[in-house]
Tab-separated table of C-alpha atoms and ligand atoms in Angstrom:
chain	number	residue	atom	x	y	z
A	1	UNK	CA	-53.687	-62.263	-95.683
A	2	UNK	CA	-56.152	-60.649	-93.213
A	3	UNK	CA	-54.560	-57.860	-90.936
A	4	UNK	CA	-53.280	-58.960	-87.513
A	5	UNK	CA	-53.368	-62.810	-88.195
A	6	UNK	CA	-50.460	-65.290	-89.151
A	7	UNK	CA	-50.467	-67.801	-91.500
A	8	UNK	CA	-48.638	-71.474	-90.758
A	9	UNK	CA	-48.017	-73.656	-93.234
A	10	UNK	CA	-47.200	-77.356	-93.176
A	11	UNK	CA	-44.744	-77.678	-96.092
A	12	UNK	CA	-44.996	-81.299	-96.459
A	13	UNK	CA	-48.756	-81.600	-96.631
A	14	UNK	CA	-49.400	-77.961	-98.094
A	15	UNK	CA	-51.995	-77.340	-95.533
A	16	UNK	CA	-52.451	-73.738	-94.406
A	17	UNK	CA	-54.221	-72.283	-91.469
A	18	UNK	CA	-54.394	-68.783	-90.278
A	19	UNK	CA	-54.065	-67.475	-86.383
A	20	UNK	CA	-54.992	-64.073	-84.795
A	21	UNK	CA	-51.847	-61.893	-83.709
A	22	UNK	CA	-52.918	-60.814	-80.354
A	23	UNK	CA	-51.575	-57.215	-79.437
A	24	UNK	CA	-51.363	-56.314	-75.911
A	25	UNK	CA	-50.843	-52.751	-74.580
A	26	UNK	CA	-47.186	-52.967	-74.735
A	27	UNK	CA	-44.415	-55.423	-76.014
A	28	UNK	CA	-44.083	-58.300	-78.304
A	29	UNK	CA	-47.326	-59.575	-80.218
A	30	UNK	CA	-48.688	-62.980	-79.451
A	31	UNK	CA	-49.849	-65.389	-81.991
A	32	UNK	CA	-52.919	-67.230	-80.741
A	33	UNK	CA	-51.941	-71.155	-81.874
A	34	UNK	CA	-54.013	-72.963	-79.498
A	35	UNK	CA	-56.010	-74.386	-82.141
A	36	UNK	CA	-52.771	-75.474	-84.313
A	37	UNK	CA	-53.053	-79.086	-83.239
A	38	UNK	CA	-57.141	-79.152	-83.959
A	39	UNK	CA	-56.102	-77.648	-87.628
A	40	UNK	CA	-52.935	-78.735	-88.764
A	41	UNK	CA	-52.213	-82.001	-86.519
A	42	UNK	CA	-49.049	-80.899	-84.751
A	43	UNK	CA	-47.562	-79.318	-81.484
A	44	UNK	CA	-45.012	-76.731	-81.125
A	45	UNK	CA	-41.655	-77.124	-79.925
A	46	UNK	CA	-40.600	-74.569	-77.324
A	47	UNK	CA	-37.925	-75.902	-75.041
A	48	UNK	CA	-37.688	-73.372	-71.862
A	49	UNK	CA	-40.575	-71.591	-73.019
A	50	UNK	CA	-38.400	-69.105	-74.716
A	51	UNK	CA	-41.256	-68.084	-77.099
A	52	UNK	CA	-44.417	-69.019	-75.339
A	53	UNK	CA	-46.860	-66.446	-73.994
A	54	UNK	CA	-48.549	-68.761	-71.102
A	55	UNK	CA	-51.144	-66.377	-70.058
A	56	UNK	CA	-52.537	-62.931	-70.307
A	57	UNK	CA	-51.769	-60.625	-67.377
A	58	UNK	CA	-51.712	-56.855	-66.462
A	59	UNK	CA	-49.190	-56.911	-63.601
A	60	UNK	CA	-45.574	-56.551	-64.867
A	61	UNK	CA	-44.274	-55.175	-68.287
A	62	UNK	CA	-40.561	-55.891	-69.455
A	63	UNK	CA	-38.684	-54.823	-72.195
A	64	UNK	CA	-35.545	-56.786	-72.054
A	65	UNK	CA	-33.854	-54.963	-74.914
A	66	UNK	CA	-34.526	-51.586	-73.768
A	67	UNK	CA	-34.247	-52.184	-69.884
A	68	UNK	CA	-37.530	-51.258	-69.119
A	69	UNK	CA	-39.402	-52.996	-66.053
A	70	UNK	CA	-43.043	-51.783	-65.143
A	71	UNK	CA	-44.986	-52.649	-62.163
A	72	UNK	CA	-48.696	-51.851	-63.178
A	73	UNK	CA	-47.376	-49.448	-65.453
A	74	UNK	CA	-44.949	-47.902	-63.150
A	75	UNK	CA	-41.414	-47.682	-63.991
A	76	UNK	CA	-39.263	-49.716	-61.403
A	77	UNK	CA	-36.946	-46.526	-60.978
A	78	UNK	CA	-39.846	-44.655	-59.248
A	79	UNK	CA	-41.214	-46.998	-57.311
A	80	UNK	CA	-37.687	-47.794	-55.995
A	81	UNK	CA	-36.985	-44.056	-55.143
A	82	UNK	CA	-40.614	-43.546	-53.838
A	83	UNK	CA	-42.245	-46.440	-52.313
A	84	UNK	CA	-41.780	-48.691	-49.674
A	85	UNK	CA	-42.227	-52.500	-50.413
A	86	UNK	CA	-45.782	-52.680	-48.468
A	87	UNK	CA	-47.031	-49.803	-50.720
A	88	UNK	CA	-45.409	-51.940	-54.100
A	89	UNK	CA	-47.040	-54.996	-52.721
A	90	UNK	CA	-50.467	-53.091	-52.333
A	91	UNK	CA	-50.086	-51.894	-56.375
A	92	UNK	CA	-49.141	-55.242	-57.423
A	93	UNK	CA	-51.907	-56.931	-56.111
A	94	UNK	CA	-54.843	-54.328	-56.381
A	95	UNK	CA	-53.554	-52.814	-59.899
A	96	UNK	CA	-53.594	-49.057	-58.190
A	97	UNK	CA	-51.289	-47.154	-55.841
A	98	UNK	CA	-52.908	-46.571	-52.599
A	99	UNK	CA	-54.218	-43.572	-50.759
A	100	UNK	CA	-53.065	-42.636	-47.355
A	101	UNK	CA	-55.865	-44.403	-46.013
A	102	UNK	CA	-55.802	-47.591	-48.042
A	103	UNK	CA	-52.192	-47.997	-47.181
A	104	UNK	CA	-52.610	-47.562	-43.673
A	105	UNK	CA	-55.714	-50.110	-43.809
A	106	UNK	CA	-53.284	-52.745	-45.798
A	107	UNK	CA	-50.390	-52.214	-43.130
A	108	UNK	CA	-53.045	-52.857	-40.628
A	109	UNK	CA	-54.271	-56.102	-42.266
A	110	UNK	CA	-50.792	-57.316	-42.973
A	111	UNK	CA	-49.593	-56.555	-39.421
A	112	UNK	CA	-52.854	-58.206	-37.986
A	113	UNK	CA	-51.579	-61.431	-39.919
A	114	UNK	CA	-48.120	-61.348	-38.891
A	115	UNK	CA	-47.604	-63.599	-36.310
A	116	UNK	CA	-47.682	-67.250	-36.984
A	117	UNK	CA	-49.700	-70.040	-35.358
A	118	UNK	CA	-47.926	-71.662	-32.278
A	119	UNK	CA	-48.386	-75.018	-33.823
A	120	UNK	CA	-46.299	-73.974	-36.707
A	121	UNK	CA	-43.787	-72.413	-34.341
A	122	UNK	CA	-43.585	-76.144	-32.910
A	123	UNK	CA	-43.227	-77.603	-36.699
A	124	UNK	CA	-39.846	-75.712	-36.580
A	125	UNK	CA	-38.618	-77.937	-33.968
A	126	UNK	CA	-39.007	-81.373	-36.044
A	127	UNK	CA	-36.207	-79.785	-38.551
A	128	UNK	CA	-32.676	-80.550	-37.745
A	129	UNK	CA	-30.854	-77.422	-37.081
A	130	UNK	CA	-28.547	-77.380	-40.048
A	131	UNK	CA	-31.677	-77.577	-42.466
A	132	UNK	CA	-31.486	-75.389	-45.474
A	133	UNK	CA	-33.618	-72.388	-44.438
A	134	UNK	CA	-35.272	-72.921	-47.857
A	135	UNK	CA	-35.920	-76.536	-46.991
A	136	UNK	CA	-38.002	-75.480	-44.153
A	137	UNK	CA	-39.596	-72.606	-46.066
A	138	UNK	CA	-41.155	-74.857	-48.672
A	139	UNK	CA	-42.408	-76.901	-45.581
A	140	UNK	CA	-43.743	-74.283	-43.423
A	141	UNK	CA	-45.490	-72.235	-45.982
A	142	UNK	CA	-47.134	-75.138	-47.576
A	143	UNK	CA	-48.126	-76.231	-43.684
A	144	UNK	CA	-50.063	-72.803	-43.607
A	145	UNK	CA	-52.806	-74.799	-45.544
A	146	UNK	CA	-53.034	-77.170	-42.371
A	147	UNK	CA	-53.391	-74.245	-40.207
A	148	UNK	CA	-55.671	-71.846	-41.728
A	149	UNK	CA	-58.165	-74.345	-43.903
A	150	UNK	CA	-61.137	-72.190	-42.879
A	151	UNK	CA	-60.757	-69.689	-45.170
A	152	UNK	CA	-59.472	-71.631	-48.525
A	153	UNK	CA	-62.268	-71.305	-50.693
A	154	UNK	CA	-60.516	-70.219	-54.000
A	155	UNK	CA	-64.119	-69.075	-55.310
A	156	UNK	CA	-64.548	-66.743	-52.421
A	157	UNK	CA	-62.925	-63.218	-53.099
A	158	UNK	CA	-63.016	-62.308	-49.355
A	159	UNK	CA	-61.123	-65.675	-48.617
A	160	UNK	CA	-58.617	-65.100	-51.526
A	161	UNK	CA	-57.486	-61.641	-50.345
A	162	UNK	CA	-57.299	-62.881	-46.883
A	163	UNK	CA	-54.987	-65.830	-47.927
A	164	UNK	CA	-52.931	-63.349	-50.037
A	165	UNK	CA	-52.649	-60.686	-47.317
A	166	UNK	CA	-51.616	-63.817	-44.785
A	167	UNK	CA	-48.802	-64.707	-46.831
A	168	UNK	CA	-47.498	-61.039	-47.202
A	169	UNK	CA	-47.638	-60.798	-43.440
A	170	UNK	CA	-46.368	-64.151	-42.202
A	171	UNK	CA	-43.803	-64.475	-44.656
A	172	UNK	CA	-41.293	-62.133	-42.676
A	173	UNK	CA	-41.925	-64.378	-39.098
A	174	UNK	CA	-41.696	-67.902	-41.108
A	175	UNK	CA	-38.401	-66.577	-42.816
A	176	UNK	CA	-36.756	-65.239	-39.118
A	177	UNK	CA	-37.742	-68.713	-37.460
A	178	UNK	CA	-35.936	-70.495	-40.478
A	179	UNK	CA	-32.490	-68.522	-39.149
A	180	UNK	CA	-33.424	-68.645	-35.491
A	181	UNK	CA	-33.968	-72.361	-35.584
A	182	UNK	CA	-30.744	-72.980	-37.179
A	183	UNK	CA	-28.641	-70.916	-34.417
A	184	UNK	CA	-30.829	-72.172	-31.799
A	185	UNK	CA	-32.233	-68.728	-30.916
A	186	UNK	CA	-35.782	-67.722	-29.012
A	187	UNK	CA	-38.855	-66.801	-31.267
A	188	UNK	CA	-38.961	-63.088	-31.741
A	189	UNK	CA	-42.670	-61.989	-32.520
A	190	UNK	CA	-43.830	-59.337	-34.749
A	191	UNK	CA	-44.336	-55.782	-33.451
A	192	UNK	CA	-46.888	-53.605	-34.560
A	193	UNK	CA	-45.124	-50.416	-34.267
A	194	UNK	CA	-42.144	-51.325	-36.541
A	195	UNK	CA	-42.431	-50.805	-40.194
A	196	UNK	CA	-42.434	-54.234	-42.563
A	197	UNK	CA	-38.592	-54.658	-43.241
A	198	UNK	CA	-37.930	-53.413	-39.270
A	199	UNK	CA	-40.054	-56.112	-38.237
A	200	UNK	CA	-38.245	-58.546	-40.232
A	201	UNK	CA	-34.818	-57.344	-38.980
A	202	UNK	CA	-35.844	-57.007	-35.602
A	203	UNK	CA	-37.327	-60.772	-35.801
A	204	UNK	CA	-34.072	-61.824	-37.202
A	205	UNK	CA	-31.442	-60.449	-34.918
A	206	UNK	CA	-33.222	-59.035	-31.608
A	207	UNK	CA	-31.848	-60.653	-28.430
A	208	UNK	CA	-34.194	-59.953	-26.140
A	209	UNK	CA	-31.840	-60.081	-23.041
A	210	UNK	CA	-29.679	-57.433	-24.235
A	211	UNK	CA	-31.934	-54.725	-23.975
A	212	UNK	CA	-29.317	-51.676	-24.778
A	213	UNK	CA	-28.759	-53.757	-27.946
A	214	UNK	CA	-32.298	-53.524	-29.079
A	215	UNK	CA	-32.606	-49.828	-28.007
A	216	UNK	CA	-29.543	-48.807	-30.211
A	217	UNK	CA	-31.015	-51.625	-32.790
A	218	UNK	CA	-28.049	-51.473	-34.875
A	219	UNK	CA	-30.005	-53.819	-37.169
A	220	UNK	CA	-32.500	-51.216	-37.875
A	221	UNK	CA	-29.882	-48.490	-39.019
A	222	UNK	CA	-31.939	-46.469	-41.620
A	223	UNK	CA	-29.411	-47.230	-44.239
A	224	UNK	CA	-29.959	-50.993	-43.764
A	225	UNK	CA	-33.665	-50.580	-43.808
A	226	UNK	CA	-33.641	-48.292	-46.984
A	227	UNK	CA	-31.605	-51.098	-48.894
A	228	UNK	CA	-33.780	-53.973	-47.979
A	229	UNK	CA	-37.089	-52.047	-48.700
A	230	UNK	CA	-35.393	-51.194	-52.114
A	231	UNK	CA	-34.092	-54.919	-52.887
A	232	UNK	CA	-37.860	-56.305	-51.539
A	233	UNK	CA	-39.246	-53.817	-54.302
A	234	UNK	CA	-36.967	-54.832	-56.905
A	235	UNK	CA	-37.439	-58.485	-56.538
A	236	UNK	CA	-41.327	-58.084	-55.784
A	237	UNK	CA	-42.289	-59.263	-59.340
A	238	UNK	CA	-40.755	-60.012	-62.616
A	239	UNK	CA	-43.594	-61.393	-64.987
A	240	UNK	CA	-43.859	-64.892	-66.079
A	241	UNK	CA	-40.590	-66.026	-64.499
A	242	UNK	CA	-39.603	-69.722	-63.440
A	243	UNK	CA	-41.201	-69.308	-60.011
A	244	UNK	CA	-44.437	-67.516	-60.786
A	245	UNK	CA	-45.006	-69.695	-63.578
A	246	UNK	CA	-44.740	-72.824	-61.250
A	247	UNK	CA	-47.113	-70.794	-58.860
A	248	UNK	CA	-49.596	-70.299	-61.824
A	249	UNK	CA	-49.308	-73.762	-63.266
A	250	UNK	CA	-50.136	-75.070	-59.651
A	251	UNK	CA	-53.060	-72.683	-59.298
A	252	UNK	CA	-54.367	-74.128	-62.562
A	253	UNK	CA	-55.278	-77.438	-61.014
A	254	UNK	CA	-57.244	-75.263	-58.346
A	255	UNK	CA	-54.629	-76.153	-55.581
A	256	UNK	CA	-54.756	-73.765	-52.616
A	257	UNK	CA	-52.733	-70.584	-52.695
A	258	UNK	CA	-50.389	-71.656	-50.035
A	259	UNK	CA	-49.500	-75.058	-51.475
A	260	UNK	CA	-49.000	-72.982	-54.832
A	261	UNK	CA	-46.621	-70.540	-52.992
A	262	UNK	CA	-44.529	-73.490	-51.591
A	263	UNK	CA	-44.225	-74.842	-55.116
A	264	UNK	CA	-43.186	-71.290	-56.233
A	265	UNK	CA	-40.486	-71.290	-53.298
A	266	UNK	CA	-39.288	-74.633	-54.468
A	267	UNK	CA	-38.828	-73.073	-58.221
A	268	UNK	CA	-36.927	-70.225	-56.712
A	269	UNK	CA	-34.401	-72.266	-54.639
A	270	UNK	CA	-32.518	-73.276	-57.865
A	271	UNK	CA	-29.298	-71.539	-58.599
A	272	UNK	CA	-30.381	-70.307	-62.075
A	273	UNK	CA	-33.235	-68.524	-60.358
A	274	UNK	CA	-33.645	-67.219	-56.770
A	275	UNK	CA	-30.562	-69.015	-55.773
A	276	UNK	CA	-28.348	-67.060	-58.023
A	277	UNK	CA	-27.473	-64.321	-55.128
A	278	UNK	CA	-26.277	-67.282	-52.874
A	279	UNK	CA	-24.297	-68.589	-55.505
A	280	UNK	CA	-22.551	-65.203	-56.204
A	281	UNK	CA	-21.200	-65.005	-52.961
A	282	UNK	CA	-19.935	-68.675	-53.187
A	283	UNK	CA	-18.387	-67.811	-56.306
A	284	UNK	CA	-16.483	-64.544	-55.084
A	285	UNK	CA	-15.503	-66.865	-51.921
A	286	UNK	CA	-14.112	-69.331	-54.328
A	287	UNK	CA	-12.486	-66.785	-56.625
A	288	UNK	CA	-10.648	-65.332	-53.866
A	289	UNK	CA	-8.469	-62.690	-55.107
A	290	UNK	CA	-8.394	-60.123	-58.139
A	291	UNK	CA	-5.366	-62.228	-59.457
A	292	UNK	CA	-7.628	-65.052	-59.841
A	293	UNK	CA	-10.227	-63.221	-61.901
A	294	UNK	CA	-8.688	-64.251	-65.389
A	295	UNK	CA	-8.609	-67.885	-64.644
A	296	UNK	CA	-12.289	-67.991	-63.442
A	297	UNK	CA	-13.376	-65.903	-66.529
A	298	UNK	CA	-11.737	-68.670	-68.825
A	299	UNK	CA	-13.537	-71.210	-66.520
A	300	UNK	CA	-16.550	-69.533	-67.586
A	301	UNK	CA	-16.055	-69.367	-71.284
A	302	UNK	CA	-14.870	-73.315	-71.399
A	303	UNK	CA	-17.808	-75.204	-72.474
A	304	UNK	CA	-16.308	-78.336	-71.093
A	305	UNK	CA	-16.463	-76.809	-67.715
A	306	UNK	CA	-19.451	-76.300	-65.885
A	307	UNK	CA	-18.510	-73.186	-63.988
A	308	UNK	CA	-20.885	-70.081	-64.988
A	309	UNK	CA	-20.213	-66.513	-63.873
A	310	UNK	CA	-22.865	-66.305	-61.487
A	311	UNK	CA	-24.969	-63.072	-61.534
A	312	UNK	CA	-24.465	-62.764	-65.201
A	313	UNK	CA	-26.722	-63.435	-67.732
A	314	UNK	CA	-30.519	-63.021	-67.924
A	315	UNK	CA	-33.320	-64.815	-69.951
A	316	UNK	CA	-35.243	-61.330	-70.750
A	317	UNK	CA	-32.487	-58.641	-69.973
A	318	UNK	CA	-30.175	-58.760	-73.236
A	319	UNK	CA	-28.421	-55.360	-72.585
A	320	UNK	CA	-28.808	-54.353	-68.783
A	321	UNK	CA	-30.963	-55.250	-66.080
A	322	UNK	CA	-32.484	-52.127	-64.752
A	323	UNK	CA	-32.690	-53.205	-61.231
A	324	UNK	CA	-28.793	-54.015	-61.513
A	325	UNK	CA	-28.372	-50.266	-62.315
A	326	UNK	CA	-30.346	-49.094	-59.187
A	327	UNK	CA	-28.967	-51.727	-56.590
A	328	UNK	CA	-25.311	-50.837	-57.560
A	329	UNK	CA	-25.254	-47.430	-56.323
A	330	UNK	CA	-27.066	-48.800	-52.925
A	331	UNK	CA	-24.552	-51.406	-52.972
A	332	UNK	CA	-21.877	-48.611	-52.795
A	333	UNK	CA	-23.772	-46.811	-49.872
A	334	UNK	CA	-24.004	-49.736	-47.651
A	335	UNK	CA	-20.912	-51.327	-48.115
A	336	UNK	CA	-19.326	-47.837	-47.407
A	337	UNK	CA	-20.186	-48.610	-43.684
A	338	UNK	CA	-18.792	-52.061	-43.773
A	339	UNK	CA	-14.798	-52.052	-44.064
A	340	UNK	CA	-14.340	-55.572	-43.442
A	341	UNK	CA	-16.438	-56.387	-46.765
A	342	UNK	CA	-14.282	-54.117	-48.981
A	343	UNK	CA	-12.085	-56.583	-50.490
A	344	UNK	CA	-15.122	-58.589	-51.195
A	345	UNK	CA	-16.750	-55.631	-53.182
A	346	UNK	CA	-13.695	-54.710	-54.810
A	347	UNK	CA	-13.319	-58.074	-56.505
A	348	UNK	CA	-16.709	-58.259	-57.420
A	349	UNK	CA	-16.356	-54.723	-58.990
A	350	UNK	CA	-13.105	-56.079	-60.725
A	351	UNK	CA	-15.169	-59.037	-61.871
A	352	UNK	CA	-17.952	-57.142	-63.117
A	353	UNK	CA	-15.355	-54.559	-65.330
A	354	UNK	CA	-13.458	-57.640	-66.330
A	355	UNK	CA	-16.471	-59.655	-67.680
A	356	UNK	CA	-18.276	-56.176	-69.051
A	357	UNK	CA	-15.146	-55.967	-71.285
A	358	UNK	CA	-14.436	-59.420	-72.333
A	359	UNK	CA	-15.715	-60.388	-76.033
A	360	UNK	CA	-17.171	-63.680	-74.939
A	361	UNK	CA	-19.580	-61.566	-72.528
A	362	UNK	CA	-20.278	-58.699	-74.793
A	363	UNK	CA	-21.055	-60.877	-77.885
A	364	UNK	CA	-23.606	-62.788	-75.801
A	365	UNK	CA	-24.842	-59.985	-74.091
A	366	UNK	CA	-24.305	-61.146	-70.609
A	367	UNK	CA	-24.548	-58.333	-68.090
A	368	UNK	CA	-24.610	-58.365	-64.364
A	369	UNK	CA	-28.149	-58.730	-63.063
A	370	UNK	CA	-29.844	-58.032	-59.732
A	371	UNK	CA	-28.222	-60.793	-57.976
A	372	UNK	CA	-24.986	-59.652	-58.732
A	373	UNK	CA	-25.123	-56.946	-56.201
A	374	UNK	CA	-27.906	-58.393	-53.949
A	375	UNK	CA	-25.946	-60.939	-52.278
A	376	UNK	CA	-23.475	-58.149	-51.237
A	377	UNK	CA	-25.931	-56.009	-49.815
A	378	UNK	CA	-27.323	-59.068	-47.847
A	379	UNK	CA	-23.840	-59.874	-46.400
A	380	UNK	CA	-23.473	-56.483	-45.384
A	381	UNK	CA	-26.800	-56.724	-43.354
A	382	UNK	CA	-25.248	-59.785	-41.619
A	383	UNK	CA	-27.937	-61.875	-43.343
A	384	UNK	CA	-26.201	-65.326	-43.651
A	385	UNK	CA	-25.477	-66.523	-47.061
A	386	UNK	CA	-28.299	-69.688	-46.957
A	387	UNK	CA	-30.557	-67.288	-46.200
A	388	UNK	CA	-30.574	-65.055	-49.313
A	389	UNK	CA	-32.850	-66.803	-51.289
A	390	UNK	CA	-35.258	-66.666	-48.462
A	391	UNK	CA	-34.771	-63.099	-48.672
A	392	UNK	CA	-36.292	-63.158	-52.193
A	393	UNK	CA	-38.975	-65.350	-51.372
A	394	UNK	CA	-40.578	-62.354	-49.043
A	395	UNK	CA	-40.061	-60.072	-51.656
A	396	UNK	CA	-41.563	-62.261	-54.706
A	397	UNK	CA	-44.599	-63.409	-52.305
A	398	UNK	CA	-45.974	-60.278	-53.031
A	399	UNK	CA	-45.743	-60.781	-57.020
A	400	UNK	CA	-46.634	-64.460	-56.628
A	401	UNK	CA	-49.782	-63.493	-54.606
A	402	UNK	CA	-50.662	-60.725	-57.360
A	403	UNK	CA	-50.258	-63.363	-60.249
A	404	UNK	CA	-52.577	-65.963	-58.160
A	405	UNK	CA	-54.908	-63.335	-57.642
A	406	UNK	CA	-55.259	-61.982	-61.141
A	407	UNK	CA	-55.513	-65.809	-62.238
A	408	UNK	CA	-58.296	-66.731	-59.613
A	409	UNK	CA	-60.121	-63.474	-60.516
A	410	UNK	CA	-60.210	-64.911	-64.457
A	411	UNK	CA	-63.257	-66.572	-65.663
A	412	UNK	CA	-61.248	-68.940	-67.762
A	413	UNK	CA	-58.449	-70.593	-66.245
A	414	UNK	CA	-57.782	-73.983	-68.005
A	415	UNK	CA	-55.568	-76.292	-66.304
A	416	UNK	CA	-51.797	-75.832	-67.720
A	417	UNK	CA	-50.801	-79.008	-69.307
A	418	UNK	CA	-47.988	-78.899	-71.816
A	419	UNK	CA	-47.382	-81.604	-74.526
A	420	UNK	CA	-44.232	-83.053	-75.638
A	421	UNK	CA	-41.880	-84.573	-78.167
A	422	UNK	CA	-41.892	-88.387	-77.220
A	423	UNK	CA	-38.548	-90.019	-78.050
A	424	UNK	CA	-38.855	-93.160	-75.927
A	425	UNK	CA	-39.502	-96.704	-77.219
A	426	UNK	CA	-42.228	-97.610	-79.402
A	427	UNK	CA	-44.778	-100.393	-78.029
A	428	UNK	CA	-42.565	-103.072	-76.919
A	429	UNK	CA	-43.720	-106.843	-76.224
A	430	UNK	CA	-43.679	-107.455	-72.441
A	431	UNK	CA	-41.034	-110.079	-71.286
A	432	UNK	CA	-41.756	-111.970	-68.101
A	433	UNK	CA	-39.214	-111.797	-65.223
A	434	UNK	CA	-38.367	-115.583	-65.573
A	435	UNK	CA	-37.460	-115.128	-69.508
A	436	UNK	CA	-35.187	-111.879	-69.113
A	437	UNK	CA	-31.975	-113.673	-68.558
A	438	UNK	CA	-29.712	-113.032	-65.978
T	501	LIG	N1	-21.621	-67.451	-67.697
T	501	LIG	C1	-20.638	-67.989	-68.715
T	501	LIG	N2	-21.721	-68.257	-70.112
T	501	LIG	C2	-23.008	-67.906	-69.651
T	501	LIG	C3	-23.592	-67.278	-68.672
T	501	LIG	C4	-22.863	-67.445	-67.411
T	501	LIG	N3	-23.383	-66.547	-66.376
T	501	LIG	N4	-24.898	-67.282	-69.019
T	501	LIG	C5	-24.977	-67.664	-70.303
T	501	LIG	N5	-23.915	-67.809	-70.560
T	501	LIG	C6	-23.652	-68.298	-72.263
T	501	LIG	C7	-24.511	-69.761	-72.518
T	501	LIG	O1	-23.310	-70.697	-72.397
T	501	LIG	C8	-24.573	-69.682	-73.708
T	501	LIG	O2	-23.152	-69.660	-74.747
T	501	LIG	P1	-23.398	-70.264	-76.244
T	501	LIG	O3	-24.200	-69.473	-77.102
T	501	LIG	O4	-21.994	-70.105	-76.699
T	501	LIG	O5	-23.979	-71.614	-76.026
T	501	LIG	C9	-24.924	-68.261	-74.082
T	501	LIG	O6	-24.268	-67.370	-73.302
T	501	LIG	C10	-26.545	-67.972	-73.892
T	501	LIG	O7	-26.852	-68.857	-72.824
T	501	LIG	P2	-28.080	-69.483	-72.536
T	501	LIG	O8	-28.172	-70.273	-71.210
T	501	LIG	O9	-28.938	-69.871	-73.550
T	501	LIG	O10	-29.272	-68.286	-71.832
T	501	LIG	P3	-30.464	-68.042	-71.011
T	501	LIG	O11	-31.355	-67.250	-71.298
T	501	LIG	O12	-31.172	-69.627	-71.369
T	501	LIG	O13	-29.941	-68.434	-69.339
T	501	LIG	C11	-29.581	-67.697	-67.325
T	501	LIG	C12	-30.296	-67.219	-68.686
T	501	LIG	C13	-29.955	-68.707	-66.589
T	501	LIG	C14	-29.867	-66.461	-66.019
T	501	LIG	C15	-27.558	-67.632	-67.549
T	501	LIG	O14	-27.627	-66.689	-67.756
T	501	LIG	C16	-27.250	-68.080	-66.225
T	501	LIG	O15	-27.373	-69.290	-65.928
T	501	LIG	N6	-26.682	-67.352	-65.328
T	501	LIG	C17	-26.214	-67.261	-64.100
T	501	LIG	C18	-27.023	-67.610	-63.073
T	501	LIG	C19	-28.199	-66.291	-62.647
T	501	LIG	O16	-27.303	-65.144	-62.128
T	501	LIG	N7	-29.190	-66.365	-62.528
T	501	LIG	C20	-30.095	-65.228	-62.020
T	501	LIG	C21	-30.918	-65.054	-63.032
T	501	LIG	S1	-31.679	-63.569	-62.342
T	501	LIG	C22	-32.993	-63.759	-61.572
T	501	LIG	O17	-33.697	-64.917	-61.521
T	501	LIG	C23	-33.333	-62.813	-60.421
């Protein structure tokens, strides 16, 4: 057998075909089996895409066994310790760390596009006050294409960069309006003098009628802003996860970037993905006290019980989630300011320790993921629980935009079209309604 190939043999027919084994710059090699149907007459079955590489990418690298996460080659630990979210977004989208001038220009471009069209603000009036913020996010982000259609040529590099910057710029204002609409507060516009995370917190919580409150700006507390920047950096990208793959699949049809991002937001909403931090808080509230932990751990282990330990387990990280290690310390720092959240945090830590020492979780390599802690931090920053996934959306937009830009820059981008193993009826004779009986 030639080097760097694999052979696949159909044992029923003896037919054999050879395929290239592609090696990336790091990580598991990938067998290029695109011609397998043509050669051997069958498809491959990979439910949940656990062994399928759907694309080539240079953005993020994960080694799930070693707990490594790199954005454009830089360890997440270094970025978390030294960068802002905007610097990280630049890195993801452009592929290199910005110089001071490049960063200032990028900041200006993001700020310039941070306010949304007044028509989009009116769109919020159509939503019920009790709509879930993610329902509004999906709708409003998709609607960006109805308001900014003059720069929507996906084959035009300048248009593509404007679309990506616009998304990064506008997401905080859209997110803040999802909240303010639900509580009946007036719109707060972005301010060019505030940093990205400060701007978001100001648009969320500013009360223009209470000037002294603004000046004191308790929500602009440096510990809170640091934690927010950190969470946004940790959530900015994560390789070909469910929402990013959804963005790519939608983009493969040539759909506009706002529609693609809306598809990604919909995928992120689910409790198995971005909805996990919201689910962690609900779970902790349901567990209530440390005394109930054993009962709930047993529920999580019971296959007849749908209860799962939210914030535990990860499709890719099977030893530890490096983001969880970083965020755990910050969680302590933020919660030290919040005495009222002490019992909830203690419950979370007790649950974490219990599960980490339980054979069921050890055998299955189920460890706390980043969202076990992120919900606690958001709660400490007074972000309402139903806004948690919206927070994730702001951060992940940087990754989605980077993947979309990478995909659009590729000369080859076939439409994504998986196959299936059909298990339905074979061809049946049609029976007219009059002869179908009662
Ligand atoms: N609680 C209890 N048991 C679990 C959990 C959990 N949270 N997660 C996995 N298991 C069990 C499964 O029942 C299964 O057991 P079995 O081998 O006896 O059948 C085994 O561990 C493997 O689980 P899978 O579902 O096959 O693992 P998969 O990689 O498909 O799922 C997922 C990963 C979806 C994250 C899962 O662990 C989960 O639902 N966790 C809770 C939700 C969550 O925290 N999601 C956030 C992910 S991080 C993010 O999106 C940023």
